[in-house]
Amino acid sequence: MKQNRIFDRSWVEIDLDAFRSNLKILKSLLDSGQNFMQIVKADAYGHGALQISKAALAEGAALLGVANLEEGKLLRLQGIESPILVLSPALASEVSGFVEHQIMPSISDPEFALRFNQAAQESGQVLSVHIKLDTGMHRSGALDETFTNLAALLPQLKSLSVEGVFSHFAASESDPGYSLAQERCFHSMLKQLPFKPRFIHISNSSAVAAGLGKTTNLVRLGILSYGIKTNEITQAALDLKPVMTFKANLSQIKRIGRGEPIGYNLSWKAQRDSVYGILPIGYADGYEYLLGNKASVLLRNQLCPVIGRISMDMITVDLTDIPEAGIGDEVTLLGDSVPDLRAEQLSSLYGGSAYELLCQVGRRAKRYYFQDQQLESSAPLSRRDFVPGDFSDNKLSAIIEAAVSKRLGSDEIGSLVYREMLSNLFFDRDQDIHYRRNFKHSVEFRDQGPAEHWKTHTSLSFSKILDNDYFLVVCANREDALSRYFQRRDVEYRWLMDENFGLTADVFSISSIRINKLELETTLQVQDGCLEIRCTHPSIHELVGQEVDFVIDTDTLYPRKSHQLSVFITELTLGVSISFRYPQKLSPVECIPIYSGQNRYPELSRTPGEITVQTSPEQGIFPMSGVVFAY
Ligand SMILES: *Cc1c(COP(=O)(O)O)cnc(C)c1O
């Protein structure tokens, strides 16, 4: 593998080429009608569930198998859309999560079948499930009358769709006789089911290698796909390559005189004057405690023994026979380089399990993924990934603010942006974010009316979900009076009037106001320096919660002595068109858009006496964007 030198304390390299080659070998053992499910539980046995899932799906995996809802959710959040089956029994508290994320549970009793059915029904969905049968493993799975009851119940549960029925071998790598008996039991139970599922499956990867489960149409591939053999003798012909390599950088070199001890409890004593190295990993990194004084590591292509006990964060290795060793040398602790470093071999040194070793190794290490011999990506362990649903609203708001600040490289500006633009969108969870679409606002000065003022017609239209059975249009002659209405969600239009005017209907009036085709009724009231026009209709309540089309046309006056007109957007809006129509004698009119959002440079078009500033309908524009027309 080509790679740039990695300077981490420790890291895990994942060889996706080896993984795909292992899958090809295992697939070649399948019959033509057989599909496979890739098992990616426990972060794909420590390899990284997301990248392994992607590679497996590219190799044709029909499903992914995980251990629990959390693991499935994480994959969903990372964008995996394939079917996902949770292999272990669910807890009652998790049931709704399965429906929400469309993850398939394994069901092995009637009680949970009912719970899942109800949860699916309540959300108006059908949930695909697999039924787990106990054929001799005697762990989870339905057996005896639980099985009979479940089989009788399932056809009545209309919100469940049984996509698969499965069981699990207890000793597929070691006891073919017991496994065959399990398989027979499986088929006799299947016959008792009053329906035929799409998938039936019983084989794990060792079973596939042992030629078991030929009567099923799906297999579940785990350990062998990661290149670890479970039976050296029967699997000798399979050219499987370990996918994971665990490495560290040598951090220190020391000397010690003959007879001196190293490490806790003085468990190792130098038989000669010795040179030894310190590696910055220990059992907290998943390097098994029991490997002390037993294992070896590879440095400059030579094996050197691990000496002394494994500490939490360090181990010591004998370098006496490798004089060329240097600080910063790359050291392999687990992997494919030599047989001694394979997980099967290392775990046998202490009577452990290769499965366990893979799951625990490199707990503090980043994963580096290699594909086509190139470094393709790297990622910290997935358990550090951000899962938004795990946080309270307050915490989420704090995270958003911190993320914005980080991205902008400034806490000050970050918190400003957050407060000005985002906090009122995210602050209150109960507040649905209803944005406007197809926003069109035009302001027209007509060369009539009193000498000091333009007679002004404004016309506003947009679509939005209707919140209440009324809304307000407000007009004030002082900015502070109007500003009180900026926080209110029941106001759809605000107009700031020249301060010389009184608040009366002859200087600000509504000429037409409609929701869909409904002409609304208005009532007028002066309230703390503001003209409040309440707009409603006896049948408007039927439209609450629906997206409706608003039209608000007003007539007012604008002082001729002013040399500018500003139009601002007060809500999140998709698609904005703002235009200004003016008498020819005002020319030339300049136009300065101040936009924030997807498009900061809206399209400008002019005809004699009119300027229009426009974004396309799908472009989002943030509040406080606007246009200043100067003349
Ligand atoms: C983990 C698991 C597997 C994969 O087993 P391997 O021995 O790793 O191939 C298959 N089926 C179930 C139910 C499992 O829990």
XYZ file of C-alpha atoms and ligand atoms in Angstrom:
646
model
C 0.000 0.000 0.000
C 1.222 3.441 -0.905
C 0.787 5.900 1.850
C 2.023 9.074 3.341
C 3.886 8.570 6.551
C 1.438 8.711 9.458
C 2.642 10.421 12.607
C -0.184 9.484 14.973
C 0.646 7.745 18.232
C -1.246 4.750 16.963
C -3.549 4.119 14.029
C -5.472 1.429 12.236
C -5.084 0.812 8.512
C -8.019 -0.738 6.726
C -7.267 -2.390 3.406
C -10.511 -2.178 1.459
C -8.927 -4.032 -1.464
C -8.286 -6.998 0.836
C -11.839 -6.752 2.126
C -13.330 -6.816 -1.347
C -11.069 -9.640 -2.391
C -12.202 -11.643 0.667
C -15.811 -10.974 -0.271
C -15.200 -12.197 -3.820
C -13.759 -15.427 -2.444
C -16.711 -15.933 -0.097
C -19.236 -15.047 -2.803
C -17.695 -17.703 -5.014
C -18.779 -20.254 -2.392
C -22.433 -19.224 -2.686
C -25.027 -20.838 -4.924
C -26.447 -18.681 -7.685
C -29.676 -17.970 -5.811
C -27.901 -16.901 -2.651
C -27.417 -13.311 -1.542
C -25.361 -12.043 1.326
C -25.820 -9.732 4.272
C -22.693 -7.927 5.426
C -22.331 -7.986 9.202
C -21.080 -4.589 10.359
C -21.928 -4.792 14.046
C -19.494 -3.360 16.598
C -18.331 -0.801 14.051
C -17.695 -3.618 11.576
C -15.609 -5.573 14.086
C -13.569 -2.432 14.663
C -12.949 -1.764 10.955
C -15.393 1.150 10.613
C -19.018 0.391 9.791
C -19.560 3.155 7.257
C -16.644 2.403 4.949
C -17.095 -1.357 5.240
C -20.810 -1.004 4.495
C -20.104 1.027 1.389
C -17.536 -1.468 0.140
C -19.853 -4.406 0.866
C -22.791 -2.740 -0.887
C -20.524 -2.152 -3.871
C -19.813 -5.906 -3.814
C -23.534 -6.601 -3.927
C -24.556 -6.991 -0.275
C -28.354 -7.185 -0.084
C -28.539 -6.096 3.554
C -26.410 -4.896 6.419
C -26.497 -6.519 9.851
C -25.852 -4.563 13.066
C -26.114 -5.401 16.758
C -28.469 -2.714 17.963
C -30.577 0.261 16.990
C -27.825 2.791 17.752
C -25.519 1.215 15.224
C -28.255 1.209 12.618
C -29.194 4.807 13.321
C -25.617 5.920 12.928
C -25.433 4.321 9.486
C -28.702 5.989 8.502
C -27.369 9.346 9.666
C -24.245 8.734 7.640
C -26.407 8.311 4.570
C -26.705 4.532 4.188
C -30.071 3.743 2.632
C -29.850 -0.026 2.195
C -31.929 -2.405 4.338
C -30.446 -2.786 7.825
C -31.253 -5.648 10.191
C -30.619 -5.465 13.937
C -29.546 -8.951 14.995
C -29.990 -8.700 18.763
C -33.379 -8.401 20.470
C -34.687 -4.847 20.830
C -35.664 -3.137 24.064
C -39.154 -1.718 24.491
C -37.696 1.784 24.661
C -36.189 1.365 21.193
C -39.290 0.262 19.313
C -40.309 3.638 17.881
C -36.721 4.290 16.731
C -36.894 1.294 14.411
C -39.954 2.719 12.721
C -38.540 6.215 12.558
C -35.312 5.118 10.862
C -36.810 2.215 8.912
C -34.472 -0.319 10.470
C -35.546 -3.945 10.658
C -35.733 -5.577 14.074
C -35.281 -9.273 14.818
C -38.399 -10.463 16.541
C -38.538 -13.603 18.637
C -41.670 -13.248 20.712
C -45.312 -12.215 20.324
C -45.070 -9.355 22.787
C -42.506 -7.510 20.707
C -44.322 -8.353 17.486
C -47.334 -6.517 18.937
C -45.250 -3.564 20.074
C -43.595 -3.153 16.692
C -46.903 -3.538 14.896
C -48.484 -0.851 17.022
C -45.602 1.576 16.613
C -45.651 1.093 12.838
C -49.422 1.485 12.700
C -49.326 4.681 14.753
C -46.966 6.284 12.313
C -48.885 4.991 9.318
C -46.041 2.841 8.050
C -45.318 -0.799 7.394
C -42.194 -2.071 9.136
C -40.150 -4.876 7.601
C -38.958 -7.376 10.197
C -37.051 -10.633 10.417
C -38.161 -13.445 12.717
C -35.463 -15.137 14.752
C -35.798 -18.836 15.555
C -33.855 -20.787 18.141
C -32.641 -24.025 16.576
C -30.061 -24.998 19.170
C -27.903 -21.988 19.982
C -30.286 -21.297 22.890
C -29.578 -17.631 23.008
C -32.232 -15.328 21.428
C -34.877 -16.749 19.084
C -38.349 -18.233 19.309
C -38.780 -21.809 20.462
C -41.617 -24.170 21.400
C -44.917 -22.470 22.222
C -43.449 -18.976 21.855
C -42.750 -19.951 18.266
C -46.234 -21.426 17.773
C -47.890 -18.321 19.194
C -45.713 -15.993 17.160
C -46.397 -17.919 13.950
C -50.145 -17.709 14.563
C -50.045 -14.020 15.461
C -47.920 -12.617 12.640
C -50.463 -12.856 9.781
C -52.801 -10.636 11.806
C -50.289 -7.845 12.248
C -50.977 -5.738 9.200
C -48.317 -3.127 9.901
C -45.511 -5.685 9.924
C -44.060 -7.266 6.839
C -42.017 -10.377 7.554
C -39.154 -10.058 5.137
C -36.975 -12.757 6.599
C -36.797 -15.686 8.987
C -33.475 -16.749 10.400
C -31.542 -18.737 12.934
C -27.934 -18.923 14.047
C -25.405 -21.762 14.216
C -23.777 -22.409 17.561
C -20.697 -24.244 16.266
C -20.415 -23.859 12.502
C -16.603 -23.808 12.605
C -16.244 -26.806 14.891
C -19.237 -29.152 14.857
C -20.743 -29.998 11.455
C -23.008 -32.661 12.992
C -24.668 -30.260 15.411
C -24.924 -27.660 12.663
C -26.730 -30.055 10.307
C -29.167 -30.907 13.082
C -29.805 -27.171 13.571
C -30.400 -26.778 9.857
C -32.957 -29.605 9.847
C -34.711 -28.072 12.824
C -34.755 -24.700 11.033
C -36.501 -26.162 7.999
C -39.063 -28.020 10.016
C -39.920 -24.797 11.850
C -40.115 -22.893 8.550
C -42.680 -25.412 7.321
C -44.929 -24.531 10.229
C -45.088 -20.890 9.260
C -48.297 -19.783 7.543
C -46.360 -17.488 5.177
C -43.294 -17.528 2.974
C -40.671 -14.865 3.704
C -38.443 -13.414 1.025
C -35.222 -14.309 2.866
C -34.357 -17.352 4.942
C -30.907 -17.432 6.480
C -28.870 -19.355 9.007
C -25.204 -19.266 7.942
C -22.498 -17.061 9.347
C -19.226 -16.903 7.441
C -17.727 -20.072 8.959
C -20.858 -21.940 7.916
C -20.437 -20.702 4.353
C -16.847 -21.991 4.372
C -18.088 -25.313 5.767
C -20.675 -25.689 2.995
C -23.628 -25.401 5.377
C -26.888 -23.562 4.743
C -27.169 -24.468 1.053
C -30.940 -24.646 1.432
C -31.241 -20.963 2.336
C -31.127 -17.907 0.076
C -29.148 -15.497 2.246
C -25.921 -15.787 4.268
C -24.457 -13.458 6.867
C -20.792 -12.666 6.363
C -18.668 -11.481 9.259
C -15.282 -12.603 10.488
C -14.070 -14.353 7.319
C -14.799 -11.253 5.252
C -12.407 -9.402 7.556
C -9.777 -11.975 6.631
C -9.701 -13.852 9.928
C -10.049 -17.615 9.847
C -11.985 -19.527 12.452
C -10.614 -22.939 11.527
C -7.092 -23.148 10.148
C -7.547 -26.653 8.822
C -10.899 -26.589 7.055
C -10.346 -23.032 5.771
C -6.742 -23.563 4.657
C -7.642 -23.331 0.970
C -9.258 -19.904 1.309
C -6.835 -17.123 0.470
C -8.287 -14.613 2.923
C -6.252 -11.558 3.799
C -6.582 -9.663 7.093
C -8.147 -6.266 6.431
C -7.000 -4.529 9.611
C -3.482 -3.529 10.615
C -2.781 -1.842 13.935
C 0.314 0.341 14.065
C 2.101 2.758 16.360
C 5.154 4.977 16.260
C 8.088 4.142 18.510
C 8.222 6.913 21.084
C 11.338 6.280 23.163
C 14.473 4.092 23.259
C 16.280 3.218 26.503
C 19.058 0.998 27.808
C 19.050 -1.256 30.775
C 21.756 -3.349 32.500
C 21.664 -7.087 32.882
C 19.450 -8.163 35.816
C 17.319 -4.995 35.849
C 13.506 -5.357 35.695
C 11.014 -3.563 33.451
C 7.462 -2.549 34.213
C 4.786 -3.317 36.777
C 5.475 -6.098 39.226
C 8.960 -6.488 37.742
C 7.660 -9.290 35.562
C 10.546 -9.121 33.082
C 14.283 -9.063 33.959
C 17.070 -8.380 31.483
C 19.161 -11.477 30.795
C 21.810 -9.296 29.165
C 22.519 -5.610 28.782
C 19.524 -4.553 26.718
C 18.072 -1.840 24.533
C 14.313 -1.483 24.658
C 11.672 0.689 23.139
C 8.479 2.244 24.425
C 5.336 2.216 22.321
C 2.584 4.711 23.103
C -0.233 2.167 23.326
C -1.524 -0.077 26.089
C -4.547 -2.061 27.106
C -6.615 1.131 26.998
C -5.922 1.081 23.264
C -7.279 -2.438 23.136
C -3.901 -4.135 23.149
C -4.752 -7.160 25.269
C -3.362 -7.098 28.813
C -2.650 -10.816 28.683
C -0.189 -10.338 25.804
C 2.504 -9.072 28.206
C 5.703 -11.157 27.913
C 4.006 -13.193 25.155
C 3.495 -11.244 21.936
C 5.884 -9.724 19.427
C 5.678 -6.612 17.281
C 7.236 -5.890 13.904
C 9.800 -3.103 13.514
C 12.068 -2.668 10.485
C 10.833 -6.050 9.278
C 12.023 -7.821 12.393
C 9.994 -9.290 15.194
C 10.784 -7.981 18.639
C 9.294 -9.425 21.818
C 6.914 -7.500 24.039
C 8.642 -7.467 27.425
C 7.062 -6.809 30.803
C 3.434 -6.224 31.530
C 1.085 -4.301 29.290
C 0.342 -0.957 30.964
C -2.766 1.081 30.378
C -1.051 3.421 27.924
C 2.379 1.962 27.129
C 4.155 -1.250 26.268
C 7.851 -2.042 26.145
C 9.571 -4.090 23.440
C 13.062 -5.587 23.278
C 15.208 -3.819 20.650
C 18.563 -5.267 21.640
C 18.884 -7.157 18.361
C 17.770 -4.227 16.212
C 20.475 -1.604 16.673
C 19.202 0.448 13.734
C 15.843 1.085 15.466
C 15.074 4.794 15.853
C 12.537 6.948 17.610
C 9.548 7.462 15.321
C 9.925 4.065 13.643
C 6.675 2.571 12.474
C 5.731 -0.538 14.443
C 3.083 -3.089 13.489
C 1.230 -4.673 16.398
C -1.442 -6.614 14.580
C -1.909 -7.402 10.939
C -0.903 -9.404 7.965
C 2.848 -8.814 7.719
C 3.878 -12.058 9.414
C 1.837 -14.992 10.749
C 2.756 -14.110 14.350
C 0.840 -10.861 14.062
C -2.410 -12.259 12.733
C -5.323 -11.861 15.133
C -5.839 -15.644 15.192
C -2.262 -16.172 16.352
C -2.124 -13.305 18.851
C -5.395 -14.256 20.503
C -4.302 -17.884 20.776
C -1.344 -16.746 22.893
C -3.698 -15.966 25.763
C -6.611 -18.252 24.967
C -8.692 -15.332 23.692
C -10.864 -14.747 20.652
C -9.804 -13.104 17.401
C -13.281 -11.525 17.199
C -12.665 -9.799 20.513
C -9.195 -8.637 19.597
C -10.452 -6.990 16.386
C -13.277 -5.238 18.217
C -11.061 -3.772 20.878
C -7.841 -2.927 19.096
C -7.109 0.701 18.286
C -9.689 2.263 20.535
C -7.865 5.550 20.539
C -6.762 5.237 16.950
C -7.980 6.842 13.794
C -8.859 4.522 10.927
C -7.073 5.075 7.611
C -8.822 3.534 4.619
C -6.900 2.337 1.605
C -8.521 1.569 -1.704
C -6.832 0.779 -5.022
C -3.648 0.954 -2.984
C -4.239 4.616 -2.194
C -5.210 6.359 1.007
C -8.875 6.994 0.346
C -10.119 8.550 3.583
C -9.559 8.608 7.289
C -11.960 8.859 10.176
C -11.961 8.825 13.931
C -13.887 5.987 15.511
C -17.533 6.290 14.608
C -18.619 6.414 18.222
C -17.316 9.953 18.192
C -19.589 10.919 15.351
C -22.186 13.553 15.945
C -25.731 12.234 16.268
C -28.037 15.289 16.494
C -30.965 13.421 18.037
C -28.852 12.563 21.073
C -28.816 16.143 22.278
C -31.291 18.426 24.001
C -32.416 21.552 22.168
C -30.267 23.746 24.379
C -27.236 21.630 23.791
C -27.948 21.554 20.054
C -28.189 25.342 19.960
C -24.843 25.576 21.728
C -23.351 23.132 19.225
C -24.695 25.082 16.261
C -23.279 28.306 17.636
C -19.916 26.667 18.337
C -19.863 25.120 14.869
C -20.639 28.424 13.162
C -17.901 30.131 15.201
C -15.413 27.421 14.389
C -16.211 27.577 10.706
C -15.831 31.357 10.623
C -12.701 31.239 12.726
C -14.117 33.770 15.170
C -16.158 33.318 18.322
C -17.288 36.893 18.145
C -18.630 36.811 14.602
C -19.923 33.295 15.082
C -22.048 34.252 18.003
C -23.215 37.366 16.182
C -24.319 35.344 13.168
C -25.956 32.851 15.438
C -27.885 35.472 17.362
C -28.861 37.615 14.420
C -29.895 34.960 12.026
C -30.159 31.559 13.503
C -31.214 31.829 17.100
C -34.726 32.907 16.313
C -35.039 29.991 13.944
C -33.660 27.409 16.358
C -34.429 28.853 19.750
C -37.877 27.489 20.256
C -38.491 23.887 19.263
C -42.266 24.314 19.275
C -41.926 26.992 16.703
C -42.139 25.373 13.313
C -39.979 27.076 10.794
C -42.419 28.264 8.176
C -40.671 29.976 5.381
C -42.084 32.004 2.549
C -41.911 30.967 -1.069
C -42.331 32.872 -4.297
C -42.021 36.187 -2.582
C -42.884 39.118 -4.829
C -42.859 42.657 -3.581
C -43.325 45.691 -5.759
C -43.409 49.322 -4.736
C -44.706 51.916 -7.147
C -44.439 55.710 -6.832
C -47.233 57.427 -8.675
C -46.739 61.010 -9.649
C -49.908 62.248 -8.021
C -51.004 63.247 -4.587
C -49.805 65.954 -2.270
C -46.779 67.994 -3.291
C -44.406 66.636 -0.678
C -45.309 62.978 -1.174
C -45.419 60.273 -3.741
C -48.639 58.382 -3.789
C -47.328 54.905 -3.258
C -48.797 51.548 -4.108
C -47.237 48.385 -2.676
C -48.099 44.922 -3.763
C -46.931 41.839 -1.965
C -47.564 38.174 -2.673
C -46.057 34.946 -1.356
C -46.933 31.416 -0.282
C -46.600 30.179 3.264
C -48.148 27.765 5.714
C -50.893 29.595 7.555
C -50.196 29.648 11.318
C -53.313 31.317 12.735
C -56.839 32.182 11.732
C -55.799 35.840 11.413
C -52.696 37.899 10.799
C -51.672 41.523 11.180
C -50.478 44.195 8.828
C -48.823 46.983 10.790
C -47.689 50.486 10.035
C -45.866 52.929 12.311
C -44.302 56.341 11.991
C -41.471 55.571 14.427
C -38.940 52.824 14.049
C -39.014 51.822 17.711
C -42.778 51.389 17.594
C -42.499 49.162 14.551
C -39.593 47.162 15.914
C -41.803 45.630 18.583
C -43.558 43.764 15.800
C -40.449 42.167 14.394
C -40.487 39.389 16.950
C -44.149 38.622 16.439
C -45.030 35.723 14.247
C -48.560 36.839 13.521
C -47.414 39.853 11.492
C -47.131 39.392 7.734
C -46.367 42.947 6.631
C -44.747 45.970 8.227
C -44.464 49.446 6.781
C -42.534 52.372 8.231
C -44.177 55.671 7.434
C -42.930 59.215 7.355
C -42.887 60.576 10.871
C -44.938 63.647 9.909
C -48.014 61.572 9.390
C -50.645 60.652 11.886
C -51.753 57.063 12.073
C -54.911 57.143 10.035
C -56.465 55.157 7.273
C -56.040 57.940 4.685
C -52.251 57.687 4.792
C -52.019 53.904 4.995
C -54.750 51.638 3.726
C -55.166 48.187 2.363
C -56.562 48.105 -1.136
C -56.762 44.356 -1.474
C -55.992 41.515 0.888
C -56.534 37.866 0.056
C -55.620 34.393 1.118
C -55.978 32.083 -1.857
C -59.071 33.594 -3.481
C -60.614 34.604 -0.158
C -61.066 38.373 0.257
C -60.335 39.065 3.950
C -62.077 41.320 6.417
C -59.964 43.952 8.145
C -60.296 45.778 11.433
C -58.165 48.728 12.293
C -56.785 49.715 15.663
C -54.129 52.103 16.943
C -51.927 50.433 19.497
C -48.907 52.082 21.182
C -47.919 54.207 18.236
C -48.708 51.593 15.647
C -51.527 51.126 13.220
C -52.576 47.525 13.521
C -54.772 46.021 10.828
C -56.167 42.675 11.726
C -57.033 40.496 8.730
C -59.277 37.483 8.945
C -62.289 35.668 7.493
C -64.968 33.422 9.036
C -63.725 30.390 7.086
C -59.993 31.060 7.303
C -59.567 28.553 10.162
C -60.075 25.729 7.668
C -56.821 26.736 6.017
C -54.653 26.788 9.136
C -51.724 24.402 8.711
C -51.922 24.506 4.911
C -49.743 26.360 2.505
C -51.729 29.317 1.171
C -51.145 32.222 -1.195
C -51.109 35.662 0.393
C -51.793 38.866 -1.517
C -51.420 42.162 0.340
C -51.822 45.425 -1.585
C -51.580 48.768 0.147
C -51.776 52.460 -0.678
C -49.704 54.942 1.227
C -47.523 58.009 0.868
C -43.765 58.386 0.666
C -41.905 61.672 1.270
C -40.480 63.212 -1.917
C -37.556 64.669 -0.034
C -36.184 61.228 0.673
C -33.688 59.932 -1.834
C -33.924 56.309 -1.106
C -36.317 53.474 -0.516
C -35.417 50.232 1.245
C -37.231 46.932 1.139
C -36.242 44.209 3.599
C -37.087 40.573 3.978
C -38.014 39.600 7.512
C -38.321 35.830 7.140
C -36.485 32.934 5.623
C -37.651 33.016 2.002
C -37.201 30.825 -1.049
C -37.260 32.816 -4.262
C -37.422 36.584 -3.969
C -38.416 39.223 -6.475
C -38.393 42.889 -5.439
C -39.262 45.638 -7.867
C -39.506 49.389 -7.824
C -41.585 51.365 -10.303
C -40.972 55.077 -10.502
C -41.783 58.130 -12.565
C -39.230 58.774 -15.309
C -38.136 62.017 -13.734
C -36.555 60.136 -10.835
C -33.998 58.520 -13.169
C -31.329 57.429 -12.770
C -32.188 55.027 -9.937
C -29.431 52.987 -8.384
C -30.103 49.657 -6.802
C -28.018 48.029 -4.078
C -28.982 44.499 -3.057
C -27.782 43.373 0.382
C -28.435 39.669 0.314
C -27.358 36.831 2.509
C -28.197 33.276 1.642
C -27.505 30.985 -1.266
C -27.321 33.778 -3.782
C -25.768 37.013 -2.692
C -25.902 38.423 -6.208
C -29.494 38.426 -7.374
C -30.328 39.097 -10.978
C -31.044 42.698 -11.851
C -33.276 43.769 -14.693
C -34.375 47.195 -15.819
C -37.009 48.596 -18.093
C -37.725 52.314 -18.352
C -39.263 53.256 -15.017
C -38.765 49.895 -13.338
C -36.012 47.904 -11.632
C -36.460 44.298 -10.579
C -34.121 42.307 -8.366
C -34.721 38.608 -8.529
C -33.470 35.189 -7.369
C -34.628 31.859 -8.714
C -37.526 30.162 -6.891
C -35.400 27.516 -5.155
C -32.785 29.899 -3.755
C -32.992 30.504 -0.019
C -32.572 34.060 1.227
C -32.034 34.875 4.884
C -33.929 37.423 6.952
C -32.445 40.941 6.956
C -31.610 40.695 3.291
C -32.979 43.490 1.217
C -32.571 46.100 -1.467
C -31.890 49.809 -1.261
C -33.072 51.892 -4.206
C -31.357 55.286 -4.364
C -32.299 58.137 -6.654
C -22.162 -11.727 14.307
C -23.138 -12.518 13.622
C -22.859 -13.109 12.384
C -21.509 -13.048 11.728
O -20.769 -14.120 12.188
P -19.279 -14.424 11.695
O -18.919 -15.615 12.476
O -18.475 -13.239 12.071
O -19.337 -14.626 10.245
C -23.872 -13.773 11.743
N -25.092 -13.868 12.290
C -25.400 -13.336 13.489
C -26.764 -13.487 14.037
C -24.435 -12.651 14.204
O -24.743 -12.115 15.373
